[in-house]
Short mmCIF file of C-alpha atoms in Angstrom, two decimals:
data_model
loop_
_atom_site.label_atom_id
_atom_site.label_comp_id
_atom_site.label_asym_id
_atom_site.label_seq_id
_atom_site.Cartn_x
_atom_site.Cartn_y
_atom_site.Cartn_z
CA MET S 1 142.45 3.79 -3.57
CA SER S 2 140.35 3.15 -6.66
CA THR S 3 137.50 1.24 -4.44
CA MET S 4 137.27 3.27 -1.80
CA THR S 5 136.50 6.32 -3.93
CA VAL S 6 133.68 4.22 -6.46
CA LYS S 7 132.00 3.54 -2.53
CA GLY S 8 132.28 7.48 -2.17
CA SER S 9 130.93 8.47 -5.15
CA ARG S 10 128.02 6.04 -4.59
CA ARG S 11 127.40 7.80 -1.17
CA ARG S 12 123.97 10.54 -1.51
CA SER S 13 125.36 14.26 -0.66
CA PRO S 14 123.02 15.97 2.56
CA GLY S 15 121.54 18.05 0.03
CA ALA S 16 120.27 14.81 -2.17
CA THR S 17 118.95 13.40 0.76
CA ARG S 18 116.81 16.44 1.99
CA ARG S 19 115.60 16.38 -0.93
CA SER S 20 114.38 12.95 -1.57
CA VAL S 21 112.85 12.80 2.21
CA SER S 22 111.00 16.15 1.65
CA ARG S 23 110.01 14.83 -2.07
CA ASN S 24 108.68 11.28 0.44
CA LEU S 25 107.17 13.27 3.02
CA THR S 26 105.13 15.79 0.35
CA ALA S 27 103.93 12.09 -1.32
CA TYR S 28 103.20 10.83 1.70
CA GLY S 29 101.09 14.36 2.27
CA PHE S 30 99.17 14.24 -0.63
CA LEU S 31 98.05 10.31 0.56
CA SER S 32 97.37 10.64 3.78
CA GLY S 33 94.40 11.99 3.38
CA ALA S 34 92.77 9.18 1.68
CA LEU S 35 94.40 7.12 4.09
CA ILE S 36 92.42 8.84 7.06
CA CYS S 37 89.48 8.38 4.89
CA PHE S 38 90.20 4.76 4.62
CA ALA S 39 90.52 4.06 8.29
CA PHE S 40 87.64 6.59 9.24
CA PHE S 41 85.63 5.10 6.74
CA SER S 42 86.38 1.43 6.09
CA TRP S 43 89.18 -0.04 8.07
CA TYR S 44 87.38 1.73 11.72
CA PRO S 45 83.74 0.23 10.41
CA MET S 46 85.48 -3.36 9.86
CA ILE S 47 87.10 -3.82 13.11
CA ARG S 48 83.64 -2.62 14.79
CA GLU S 49 81.52 -4.68 12.89
CA PHE S 50 84.37 -7.58 13.76
CA ILE S 51 84.21 -6.54 17.78
CA LEU S 52 80.20 -6.19 17.04
CA SER S 53 79.51 -9.41 16.51
CA PHE S 54 80.48 -11.21 20.01
CA GLN S 55 78.49 -8.39 21.57
CA LYS S 56 74.75 -7.33 22.68
CA THR S 57 73.98 -3.99 22.90
CA ASN S 58 71.74 -1.26 22.40
CA PHE S 59 74.59 1.53 22.45
CA VAL S 60 73.54 3.00 25.27
CA ASP S 61 74.28 0.20 27.65
CA PRO S 62 77.35 -1.18 28.76
CA PRO S 63 78.14 -3.86 25.89
CA GLU S 64 77.46 -7.35 27.03
CA TRP S 65 79.81 -10.15 25.56
CA VAL S 66 77.68 -13.26 24.35
CA GLY S 67 80.26 -15.12 22.19
CA PHE S 68 78.56 -17.25 19.11
CA GLU S 69 75.32 -16.56 20.24
CA ASN S 70 74.80 -13.85 17.34
CA PHE S 71 76.21 -16.37 14.63
CA ALA S 72 73.49 -18.88 16.24
CA THR S 73 70.91 -16.60 15.81
CA VAL S 74 70.94 -15.76 12.35
CA ILE S 75 71.90 -19.15 11.77
CA ASP S 76 68.77 -20.54 12.88
CA ASP S 77 66.79 -17.89 11.19
CA SER S 78 64.11 -18.81 8.35
CA ALA S 79 65.49 -16.20 6.01
CA PHE S 80 68.86 -17.21 6.63
CA ALA S 81 69.57 -19.71 3.96
CA SER S 82 66.87 -17.96 1.86
CA ALA S 83 68.88 -14.66 1.73
CA TRP S 84 72.77 -17.10 0.72
CA LEU S 85 70.70 -18.43 -2.52
CA ASN S 86 69.67 -15.38 -3.70
CA THR S 87 72.69 -13.19 -3.43
CA ALA S 88 74.57 -16.28 -4.97
CA THR S 89 71.58 -16.80 -7.53
CA PHE S 90 71.62 -13.17 -8.41
CA THR S 91 75.44 -12.65 -8.56
CA LEU S 92 75.31 -15.42 -11.02
CA LEU S 93 72.44 -14.02 -13.05
CA ALA S 94 74.29 -10.47 -12.46
CA LEU S 95 77.49 -12.38 -13.93
CA VAL S 96 75.75 -13.41 -16.97
CA PHE S 97 73.68 -9.96 -17.56
CA GLY S 98 75.66 -7.09 -15.62
CA TYR S 99 79.28 -8.57 -16.98
CA LEU S 100 78.65 -9.40 -20.21
CA VAL S 101 76.29 -7.19 -21.66
CA PRO S 102 78.59 -3.70 -20.70
CA PHE S 103 81.15 -5.80 -22.75
CA VAL S 104 79.40 -5.86 -25.92
CA PHE S 105 77.79 -2.25 -25.61
CA ALA S 106 81.81 -1.46 -26.05
CA LEU S 107 82.88 -3.34 -28.26
CA VAL S 108 80.04 -2.50 -30.45
CA LEU S 109 81.09 1.78 -29.70
CA ASN S 110 84.12 0.65 -30.26
CA GLU S 111 83.17 -0.41 -34.17
CA LEU S 112 81.77 2.56 -34.54
CA ARG S 113 82.68 5.76 -36.45
CA HIS S 114 80.35 8.53 -36.16
CA ALA S 115 78.56 9.97 -33.14
CA ARG S 116 80.65 7.27 -30.58
CA ALA S 117 80.71 10.33 -28.51
CA TYR S 118 77.03 11.14 -27.90
CA LEU S 119 77.02 7.33 -27.47
CA ARG S 120 78.60 7.18 -24.66
CA LEU S 121 77.16 10.24 -22.93
CA VAL S 122 73.71 7.65 -23.40
CA VAL S 123 75.31 4.95 -22.16
CA TYR S 124 76.58 6.47 -18.90
CA LEU S 125 74.05 8.77 -18.33
CA PRO S 126 71.99 6.36 -16.08
CA VAL S 127 75.54 6.56 -13.82
CA MET S 128 74.62 10.29 -13.37
CA LEU S 129 70.93 9.42 -11.69
CA PRO S 130 71.46 9.22 -7.24
CA PRO S 131 70.46 5.28 -7.49
CA ALA S 132 67.66 5.92 -5.10
CA VAL S 133 66.00 7.46 -8.07
CA ALA S 134 66.86 4.82 -11.02
CA VAL S 135 65.12 2.38 -8.42
CA LEU S 136 62.00 3.87 -7.93
CA LEU S 137 61.96 5.50 -11.71
CA PHE S 138 62.06 1.00 -12.36
CA LYS S 139 59.59 0.80 -9.83
CA TRP S 140 56.96 2.81 -11.98
CA PHE S 141 59.12 0.54 -15.19
CA TYR S 142 57.54 -2.67 -13.40
CA ASP S 143 53.58 -1.26 -11.80
CA PRO S 144 51.36 -3.74 -12.99
CA GLY S 145 48.86 -1.94 -14.49
CA ALA S 146 50.42 1.45 -16.03
CA GLY S 147 54.10 0.06 -16.18
CA LEU S 148 56.17 0.79 -18.88
CA PHE S 149 57.07 -2.70 -19.20
CA ASN S 150 53.99 -4.20 -19.13
CA GLN S 151 52.41 -1.37 -21.50
CA ALA S 152 54.85 -2.65 -24.17
CA LEU S 153 54.32 -6.42 -23.97
CA ASP S 154 50.15 -4.78 -24.48
CA VAL S 155 51.21 -3.65 -27.58
CA PHE S 156 52.68 -7.14 -29.02
CA GLY S 157 49.52 -8.72 -27.37
CA LEU S 158 51.06 -10.30 -24.34
CA GLY S 159 50.24 -10.09 -20.99
CA PRO S 160 50.95 -8.25 -18.10
CA LEU S 161 53.70 -9.79 -15.67
CA ALA S 162 53.93 -9.53 -11.94
CA TRP S 163 57.42 -8.33 -12.14
CA LEU S 164 58.22 -7.81 -8.56
CA ASP S 165 54.88 -9.53 -6.95
CA SER S 166 56.09 -13.17 -8.32
CA THR S 167 59.07 -14.85 -6.85
CA ASP S 168 59.49 -16.39 -10.57
CA THR S 169 60.80 -12.84 -11.85
CA ALA S 170 61.29 -10.28 -9.01
CA LEU S 171 64.99 -11.72 -8.29
CA LEU S 172 65.16 -11.03 -12.51
CA SER S 173 63.71 -8.25 -12.30
CA LEU S 174 66.11 -6.30 -9.41
CA VAL S 175 69.21 -8.00 -12.00
CA ILE S 176 68.23 -5.82 -15.01
CA VAL S 177 67.81 -2.45 -13.05
CA SER S 178 71.16 -3.24 -11.15
CA THR S 179 72.70 -4.35 -15.04
CA TRP S 180 71.21 -0.97 -16.50
CA MET S 181 72.36 1.51 -13.19
CA ASN S 182 75.97 0.55 -13.90
CA LEU S 183 75.89 -0.18 -17.09
CA GLY S 184 77.93 2.87 -18.33
CA THR S 185 80.56 2.58 -16.05
CA GLY S 186 81.74 -1.03 -17.39
CA THR S 187 81.34 -0.51 -20.82
CA LEU S 188 83.46 3.29 -20.45
CA ILE S 189 86.49 1.29 -18.59
CA TYR S 190 86.11 -1.86 -21.92
CA LEU S 191 86.26 0.45 -23.92
CA ALA S 192 89.22 2.45 -22.55
CA ALA S 193 90.73 -0.95 -22.67
CA LEU S 194 89.67 -2.10 -26.17
CA GLN S 195 90.90 1.34 -27.87
CA SER S 196 94.69 0.59 -26.17
CA ILE S 197 94.96 -2.30 -28.26
CA PRO S 198 97.21 -2.11 -31.47
CA SER S 199 95.33 -1.54 -34.85
CA GLU S 200 97.71 -3.56 -36.65
CA LEU S 201 96.83 -6.65 -34.56
CA TYR S 202 92.70 -6.68 -36.29
CA GLU S 203 94.44 -5.43 -39.73
CA ALA S 204 96.97 -8.52 -39.12
CA ALA S 205 94.27 -10.98 -38.20
CA GLU S 206 91.58 -9.42 -41.55
CA LEU S 207 94.91 -10.33 -44.01
CA ASP S 208 94.58 -13.93 -42.43
CA GLY S 209 90.63 -14.01 -43.24
CA ALA S 210 89.12 -13.73 -39.65
CA GLY S 211 85.56 -12.49 -39.10
CA LEU S 212 84.64 -10.15 -36.28
CA PHE S 213 83.96 -13.15 -34.00
CA LYS S 214 87.38 -14.39 -34.99
CA ARG S 215 88.73 -11.17 -34.21
CA VAL S 216 86.99 -10.87 -30.91
CA TRP S 217 88.01 -14.48 -29.79
CA HIS S 218 91.74 -13.99 -30.76
CA VAL S 219 92.86 -10.55 -30.54
CA THR S 220 90.05 -8.16 -28.51
CA ILE S 221 89.75 -10.74 -25.05
CA PRO S 222 93.53 -12.21 -25.03
CA GLN S 223 94.73 -8.13 -25.47
CA THR S 224 91.54 -7.45 -22.64
CA LYS S 225 92.19 -10.43 -20.21
CA LEU S 226 93.82 -8.75 -17.41
CA ILE S 227 90.93 -5.83 -17.63
CA LEU S 228 88.24 -9.06 -18.10
CA LEU S 229 89.67 -10.48 -14.15
CA VAL S 230 89.79 -7.53 -12.53
CA MET S 231 86.24 -6.57 -13.65
CA LEU S 232 84.47 -9.92 -12.56
CA LEU S 233 86.20 -9.83 -9.30
CA LEU S 234 84.30 -6.12 -8.63
CA GLN S 235 81.33 -7.16 -10.31
CA ILE S 236 81.17 -10.20 -7.95
CA VAL S 237 82.30 -8.15 -4.31
CA ALA S 238 79.69 -5.38 -5.67
CA THR S 239 76.80 -8.20 -6.36
CA MET S 240 77.29 -10.08 -3.48
CA GLN S 241 76.45 -7.02 -1.69
CA VAL S 242 73.23 -5.79 -3.30
CA PHE S 243 71.25 -4.20 -1.16
CA ILE S 244 69.37 -0.31 -2.76
CA GLU S 245 67.40 -2.73 -5.06
CA PRO S 246 65.52 -4.97 -3.07
CA PHE S 247 65.18 -2.18 0.00
CA LEU S 248 63.65 -0.10 -2.29
CA LEU S 249 61.73 -3.03 -5.09
CA THR S 250 60.27 -5.67 -2.74
CA GLY S 251 61.43 -4.68 0.67
CA GLY S 252 62.69 -8.88 0.79
CA GLY S 253 59.37 -9.93 -0.16
CA PRO S 254 57.43 -12.09 -2.09
CA GLU S 255 57.99 -14.26 0.50
CA ASN S 256 61.84 -13.98 1.07
CA GLY S 257 62.03 -14.02 -2.26
CA THR S 258 64.75 -11.34 -2.85
CA VAL S 259 66.17 -10.41 0.36
CA THR S 260 69.72 -10.81 0.31
CA VAL S 261 72.56 -11.07 3.28
CA ALA S 262 72.77 -6.99 2.70
CA TYR S 263 69.12 -6.77 3.54
CA LEU S 264 68.89 -8.84 6.02
CA MET S 265 71.88 -7.29 7.92
CA TYR S 266 69.52 -4.28 7.78
CA GLN S 267 66.86 -6.33 8.84
CA TYR S 268 68.46 -7.34 11.77
CA ALA S 269 70.32 -3.98 12.87
CA PHE S 270 67.29 -0.93 12.10
CA SER S 271 64.37 -3.52 11.84
CA PHE S 272 64.97 -6.05 15.17
CA GLY S 273 67.05 -4.02 16.96
CA ASN S 274 70.21 -6.47 17.12
CA TRP S 275 72.77 -5.14 16.44
CA GLY S 276 74.86 -7.86 16.90
CA GLY S 277 72.95 -10.57 14.56
CA GLY S 278 73.34 -7.71 11.90
CA GLY S 279 77.15 -7.43 12.60
CA ALA S 280 77.56 -11.33 12.53
CA LEU S 281 75.64 -11.31 9.04
CA GLY S 282 78.01 -8.70 8.45
CA LEU S 283 81.32 -10.59 8.95
CA MET S 284 80.04 -13.67 7.57
CA LEU S 285 79.80 -12.04 4.31
CA MET S 286 83.44 -9.93 4.71
CA LEU S 287 84.80 -13.51 5.08
CA VAL S 288 82.91 -15.15 2.54
CA LEU S 289 84.22 -11.90 0.19
CA ILE S 290 88.33 -11.97 1.41
CA VAL S 291 88.00 -15.93 0.62
CA PHE S 292 86.82 -15.13 -2.81
CA SER S 293 88.95 -12.70 -3.20
CA ALA S 294 92.18 -14.43 -1.94
CA VAL S 295 91.29 -18.12 -4.62
CA TYR S 296 90.80 -15.99 -7.17
CA LEU S 297 93.62 -13.18 -7.12
CA ARG S 298 96.14 -16.28 -6.86
CA VAL S 299 94.32 -18.44 -9.48
CA SER S 300 94.10 -15.06 -12.08
CA ARG S 301 98.10 -14.53 -10.91
CA ASP S 302 99.21 -17.45 -11.85
CA ARG S 303 96.80 -17.70 -14.97
CA THR S 304 98.14 -13.90 -15.90
#
């Protein structure tokens, strides 16, 4: 008898069930907008790209299925190897600058006691600029004649550099632009993570005689490990898809020195009219990023 009473007491009343369903429907209603946006702007293009990579079409006549012909075409292209090499090099350079520099800025801002809000605004200003405006601004900075950078070098008696016209400096110039454009977002994310660290940990480290670098190594980095891992993944995924910098600054030159996979994909689709080839390149890039992300998440989950 007592068992039946306990079981009966665990049953939810009809009113509670209706409230639960209503609450869930409300939540799903709020989520539906985001799901529709993801489906229309992310999932559908990925599925369409997968189909397009096996087709030959001009979007007027019926598409023709060509199997792996598009993949063979782009692989035989002389710019294919350069595009992947430049993309990998850009990603590595962006990790040195675009990943570490915002963290250093966040450390400095976190140590300041005055004008912190003003400096946060200054650091975040580049993010407020439209990407095309920021890139074209740097195009003037890199001008070999009256550009700001060469004018600054001239003050120190150094000769002008062909920033965008030399294979030695063109790719690095793009990395500098990308780092400046995204500096504010990374800095504020790191700063928020730093400010969530309990001050008692730093006080204990100071009592043990730890200097600034030891506090950063033994307190800051372990306490922000999760944010650092997430930002590392986002940084690699974003830089592997770099497009706007080579598109507006160099056009892939000089001598294919800044052509990237995303830019080559754009060329195939919109310059050569080979939509299947562009889809094949996009599918290759997507598969590389999926494999890397899966391996990275598995390794980082085990370490965490």
